[in-house]
GROMACS .gro file of C-alpha atoms in nm:
model
  263
    1MET     CA    1  15.166  14.921   7.935
    2ILE     CA    2  15.485  15.094   8.169
    3ARG     CA    3  15.803  14.955   8.031
    4SER     CA    4  16.017  14.814   8.358
    5PRO     CA    5  16.417  14.904   8.313
    6LEU     CA    6  16.461  14.581   8.190
    7MET     CA    7  16.225  14.553   7.891
    8THR     CA    8  16.328  14.921   7.775
    9VAL     CA    9  16.670  14.784   7.744
   10MET     CA   10  16.520  14.453   7.568
   11THR     CA   11  16.326  14.631   7.323
   12ASP     CA   12  16.543  14.893   7.276
   13ALA     CA   13  16.810  14.695   7.108
   14VAL     CA   14  16.557  14.451   6.934
   15MET     CA   15  16.432  14.803   6.729
   16LYS     CA   16  16.782  14.889   6.648
   17ALA     CA   17  16.915  14.477   6.472
   18SER     CA   18  16.622  14.590   6.352
   19ARG     CA   19  16.720  14.813   6.075
   20SER     CA   20  16.932  14.632   5.971
   21LEU     CA   21  16.694  14.364   5.886
   22LYS     CA   22  16.479  14.559   5.768
   23ARG     CA   23  16.710  14.742   5.499
   24ASP     CA   24  16.809  14.391   5.442
   25PHE     CA   25  16.414  14.231   5.368
   26GLY     CA   26  16.343  14.551   5.149
   27GLU     CA   27  16.674  14.392   4.898
   28VAL     CA   28  16.641  14.032   4.965
   29GLU     CA   29  16.740  13.917   4.615
   30ASN     CA   30  17.084  14.059   4.622
   31LEU     CA   31  17.135  13.907   4.972
   32GLN     CA   32  17.429  13.704   4.987
   33VAL     CA   33  17.426  13.399   5.171
   34LEU     CA   34  17.657  13.123   5.336
   35ALA     CA   35  17.493  12.726   5.288
   36LYS     CA   36  17.491  12.618   5.714
   37GLY     CA   37  17.400  12.280   5.652
   38PRO     CA   38  17.101  12.098   5.431
   39GLY     CA   39  16.762  12.288   5.395
   40ASP     CA   40  16.934  12.604   5.662
   41PHE     CA   41  17.091  12.864   5.554
   42VAL     CA   42  17.272  13.180   5.761
   43SER     CA   43  17.255  13.497   5.560
   44LYS     CA   44  17.523  13.787   5.622
   45ALA     CA   45  17.212  13.951   5.794
   46ASP     CA   46  17.192  13.781   6.054
   47HIS     CA   47  17.568  13.789   6.116
   48LYS     CA   48  17.515  14.141   6.182
   49ALA     CA   49  17.184  14.196   6.398
   50GLU     CA   50  17.292  13.930   6.635
   51GLU     CA   51  17.615  14.194   6.685
   52ILE     CA   52  17.420  14.428   6.705
   53LEU     CA   53  17.210  14.224   6.973
   54ARG     CA   54  17.484  14.182   7.133
   55GLU     CA   55  17.639  14.519   7.147
   56ALA     CA   56  17.344  14.682   7.263
   57LEU     CA   57  17.278  14.420   7.554
   58GLN     CA   58  17.621  14.377   7.659
   59LYS     CA   59  17.615  14.846   7.633
   60ALA     CA   60  17.283  14.808   7.846
   61ARG     CA   61  17.380  14.449   8.112
   62PRO     CA   62  17.752  14.405   8.121
   63GLY     CA   63  17.876  14.068   8.259
   64TYR     CA   64  17.540  13.894   8.157
   65GLY     CA   65  17.636  13.603   7.954
   66PHE     CA   66  17.452  13.481   7.645
   67VAL     CA   67  17.332  13.214   7.383
   68MET     CA   68  17.325  13.310   7.078
   69GLU     CA   69  17.192  13.044   6.767
   70GLU     CA   70  17.555  13.191   6.514
   71SER     CA   71  17.766  13.310   6.808
   72GLY     CA   72  17.721  12.971   7.050
   73VAL     CA   73  17.769  13.062   7.450
   74VAL     CA   74  17.987  13.325   7.557
   75HIS     CA   75  18.009  13.364   7.993
   76GLY     CA   76  17.945  13.575   8.175
   77THR     CA   77  18.096  13.684   8.421
   78ASP     CA   78  17.709  13.749   8.657
   79GLU     CA   79  17.685  13.354   8.645
   80SER     CA   80  17.290  13.408   8.719
   81ASN     CA   81  17.205  13.587   8.383
   82ARG     CA   82  17.209  13.458   8.079
   83TRP     CA   83  17.097  13.677   7.730
   84HIS     CA   84  16.923  13.390   7.478
   85ILE     CA   85  16.934  13.538   7.108
   86ASP     CA   86  16.824  13.459   6.845
   87PRO     CA   87  16.889  13.728   6.545
   88LEU     CA   88  16.665  13.632   6.287
   89ASP     CA   89  16.400  13.295   6.287
   90GLY     CA   90  16.211  13.191   5.996
   91THR     CA   91  16.552  13.244   5.814
   92HIS     CA   92  16.369  13.125   5.487
   93ASN     CA   93  16.040  13.318   5.486
   94PHE     CA   94  16.383  13.589   5.484
   95LEU     CA   95  16.538  13.499   5.256
   96ARG     CA   96  16.246  13.420   4.963
   97GLY     CA   97  16.055  13.740   5.052
   98ILE     CA   98  15.794  13.559   5.295
   99PRO     CA   99  15.736  13.823   5.621
  100HIS     CA  100  15.656  13.633   5.887
  101TRP     CA  101  16.013  13.626   6.074
  102ASN     CA  102  16.106  13.769   6.399
  103ILE     CA  103  16.406  13.837   6.629
  104SER     CA  104  16.353  13.692   6.937
  105VAL     CA  105  16.518  13.799   7.321
  106ALA     CA  106  16.505  13.625   7.580
  107LEU     CA  107  16.691  13.667   7.989
  108GLU     CA  108  16.734  13.369   8.149
  109ARG     CA  109  16.808  13.431   8.580
  110ASP     CA  110  16.862  13.137   8.774
  111ASN     CA  111  16.779  12.870   8.552
  112GLN     CA  112  16.404  13.026   8.478
  113PHE     CA  113  16.307  13.240   8.195
  114ILE     CA  114  16.201  13.572   8.318
  115ALA     CA  115  16.117  13.738   8.054
  116GLY     CA  116  16.131  13.789   7.661
  117VAL     CA  117  16.051  14.016   7.323
  118VAL     CA  118  15.991  13.860   7.003
  119TYR     CA  119  15.922  14.107   6.707
  120ASP     CA  120  15.755  14.083   6.397
  121ALA     CA  121  15.971  14.415   6.235
  122ALA     CA  122  15.778  14.347   5.872
  123LYS     CA  123  15.425  14.358   6.060
  124ASP     CA  124  15.567  14.605   6.325
  125GLU     CA  125  15.416  14.388   6.609
  126MET     CA  126  15.605  14.378   6.946
  127PHE     CA  127  15.530  14.058   7.151
  128MET     CA  128  15.696  14.117   7.550
  129ALA     CA  129  15.630  13.976   7.836
  130GLU     CA  130  15.822  14.018   8.159
  131LYS     CA  131  15.758  13.739   8.470
  132GLY     CA  132  15.409  13.874   8.647
  133LYS     CA  133  15.380  14.203   8.452
  134GLY     CA  134  15.151  14.023   8.187
  135ALA     CA  135  15.211  13.995   7.789
  136TYR     CA  136  15.160  14.251   7.548
  137VAL     CA  137  15.168  14.363   7.216
  138ASN     CA  138  15.282  14.644   7.077
  139ASN     CA  139  15.017  14.870   7.386
  140ARG     CA  140  14.787  14.583   7.374
  141ARG     CA  141  14.717  14.306   7.692
  142LEU     CA  142  14.739  13.910   7.530
  143ARG     CA  143  14.524  13.648   7.657
  144VAL     CA  144  14.593  13.283   7.545
  145SER     CA  145  14.247  13.170   7.360
  146GLY     CA  146  13.935  13.020   7.535
  147ARG     CA  147  13.820  12.739   7.311
  148ASN     CA  148  13.794  12.399   7.499
  149GLU     CA  149  13.674  12.214   7.201
  150PRO     CA  150  13.942  12.058   7.028
  151THR     CA  151  13.790  12.052   6.674
  152GLU     CA  152  13.743  12.407   6.672
  153MET     CA  153  14.131  12.456   6.766
  154LEU     CA  154  14.388  12.576   6.492
  155ILE     CA  155  14.726  12.374   6.556
  156GLY     CA  156  15.060  12.553   6.496
  157THR     CA  157  15.365  12.273   6.430
  158GLY     CA  158  15.753  12.329   6.303
  159ILE     CA  159  15.822  12.060   6.018
  160PRO     CA  160  16.186  11.894   6.052
  161HIS     CA  161  16.380  11.980   5.751
  162ILE     CA  162  16.554  11.839   5.498
  163GLY     CA  163  16.859  11.734   5.738
  164LYS     CA  164  16.736  11.787   6.073
  165GLY     CA  165  16.570  11.424   6.114
  166GLY     CA  166  16.332  11.292   6.217
  167HIS     CA  167  16.079  11.321   5.987
  168GLY     CA  168  15.873  10.940   6.021
  169GLN     CA  169  15.805  11.086   6.420
  170PHE     CA  170  15.682  11.406   6.275
  171LEU     CA  171  15.414  11.191   6.032
  172ARG     CA  172  15.355  11.015   6.281
  173GLU     CA  173  15.251  11.244   6.533
  174LEU     CA  174  15.083  11.436   6.238
  175ALA     CA  175  14.839  11.149   6.135
  176ALA     CA  176  14.741  11.141   6.494
  177VAL     CA  177  14.644  11.548   6.524
  178MET     CA  178  14.503  11.661   6.230
  179PRO     CA  179  14.180  11.424   6.320
  180ARG     CA  180  14.121  11.560   6.700
  181PHE     CA  181  14.202  11.901   6.585
  182ALA     CA  182  14.031  12.182   6.319
  183ASN     CA  183  14.315  12.262   6.147
  184VAL     CA  184  14.734  12.236   6.110
  185ARG     CA  185  14.943  12.536   6.040
  186ARG     CA  186  15.326  12.514   5.973
  187MET     CA  187  15.448  12.891   5.898
  188GLY     CA  188  15.822  12.852   5.933
  189SER     CA  189  15.938  13.101   6.236
  190ALA     CA  190  15.922  12.934   6.582
  191ALA     CA  191  15.891  13.241   6.798
  192LEU     CA  192  15.670  13.432   6.602
  193ASP     CA  193  15.401  13.104   6.617
  194ILE     CA  194  15.428  13.062   6.974
  195ALA     CA  195  15.362  13.419   7.026
  196TYR     CA  196  15.037  13.378   6.797
  197VAL     CA  197  14.996  13.141   7.094
  198ALA     CA  198  14.976  13.384   7.326
  199ALA     CA  199  14.784  13.587   7.136
  200GLY     CA  200  14.473  13.377   7.074
  201ARG     CA  201  14.586  13.373   6.698
  202LEU     CA  202  14.727  12.951   6.769
  203ASP     CA  203  14.536  12.767   7.062
  204GLY     CA  204  14.818  12.557   7.046
  205TYR     CA  205  15.187  12.436   6.974
  206TRP     CA  206  15.439  12.151   6.938
  207GLU     CA  207  15.741  12.132   6.774
  208ARG     CA  208  16.101  11.881   6.840
  209GLY     CA  209  16.443  11.951   6.813
  210LEU     CA  210  16.468  12.304   6.853
  211ASN     CA  211  16.680  12.545   7.067
  212THR     CA  212  16.650  12.729   7.346
  213TRP     CA  213  16.675  13.062   7.157
  214ASP     CA  214  16.366  12.957   6.926
  215PHE     CA  215  16.132  12.949   7.263
  216ALA     CA  216  16.297  13.061   7.510
  217ALA     CA  217  16.108  13.461   7.427
  218GLY     CA  218  15.779  13.260   7.402
  219ALA     CA  219  15.735  13.076   7.702
  220VAL     CA  220  15.741  13.339   7.948
  221LEU     CA  221  15.489  13.508   7.713
  222ILE     CA  222  15.230  13.149   7.753
  223ARG     CA  223  15.277  13.182   7.993
  224GLU     CA  224  15.193  13.543   8.107
  225ALA     CA  225  14.905  13.463   7.902
  226GLY     CA  226  14.772  13.313   8.085
  227GLY     CA  227  14.833  12.952   7.889
  228THR     CA  228  15.043  12.653   7.964
  229PHE     CA  229  15.409  12.569   7.841
  230GLY     CA  230  15.606  12.202   7.881
  231THR     CA  231  15.831  11.994   7.698
  232LEU     CA  232  15.775  11.679   7.518
  233ASP     CA  233  16.129  11.519   7.617
  234GLY     CA  234  16.042  11.558   7.996
  235LYS     CA  235  16.338  11.823   8.034
  236GLN     CA  236  16.361  12.200   8.250
  237VAL     CA  237  16.199  12.422   8.023
  238THR     CA  238  16.571  12.598   8.030
  239SER     CA  239  16.772  12.303   7.836
  240ALA     CA  240  16.446  12.177   7.660
  241ARG     CA  241  16.475  12.072   7.303
  242ASP     CA  242  16.054  11.975   7.247
  243ILE     CA  243  15.798  12.170   7.313
  244ILE     CA  244  15.473  12.210   7.372
  245CYS     CA  245  15.242  12.540   7.453
  246GLY     CA  246  14.855  12.587   7.446
  247ASN     CA  247  14.602  12.750   7.637
  248GLU     CA  248  14.532  12.452   7.901
  249ALA     CA  249  14.246  12.275   7.726
  250ALA     CA  250  14.517  12.252   7.393
  251GLU     CA  251  14.789  12.140   7.589
  252ARG     CA  252  14.584  11.865   7.742
  253ALA     CA  253  14.441  11.731   7.431
  254LEU     CA  254  14.737  11.816   7.176
  255SER     CA  255  14.941  11.560   7.480
  256ALA     CA  256  14.728  11.340   7.468
  257ALA     CA  257  14.718  11.321   7.099
  258LEU     CA  258  15.085  11.276   7.072
  259LYS     CA  259  15.113  10.998   7.293
  260THR     CA  260  14.880  10.824   7.052
  261ALA     CA  261  15.140  10.830   6.811
  262THR     CA  262  15.339  10.509   6.792
  263ALA     CA  263  15.597  10.415   6.571
   0.00000   0.00000   0.00000
């Protein structure tokens, strides 16, 4: 693929941040960790990676705003453009030496996500997409899976952690999904799991209680890979918390299953 100036800015920033994270991942046993809440941790690695991303993106596109996991919202002079940044998605995996975590960066322009990068540094897979230009992993074009039968589909999800709440609703939804689909996976990194849907490795995905930095890049990846990306909470994608995506058949079947999950 030929990278646009925007995609070059994004991938360069992500690669800079990844070098810091890979060093920390190699010394994970010695990593200093601060508790951010029950079952939710943030390490110094998060903050360092976010700082690197912010500095690189700000230098390349001065005036753009930021929506960041660790530092919150920073308004820019350019009110049309905002970066959505997760410097380390899959923190629990990272802290335990499990190589399934990523850096996620997306650009919102005029209330639409128009470009996204999800970098799996441990496996050196760079998922990237820009509106109207397709989705890729490294230099290979991505397409969502072509499976049409739910009994052949592998579905991804996220399980609410100890301090998040919504456990009862999740168990009802899981009970509705399990009998209809081949199997369900929970791998611990929403952004990377959504990228796997774009790559056809998973057929569909749903999760509640996310933030935009968890799925903004994935939303672009899914749509550019020929899939559908929607919300379960009735909000527009740029302000949603509960999301659903997949190839068209998977998203439709998954949505129907979730609607049967009642209190």
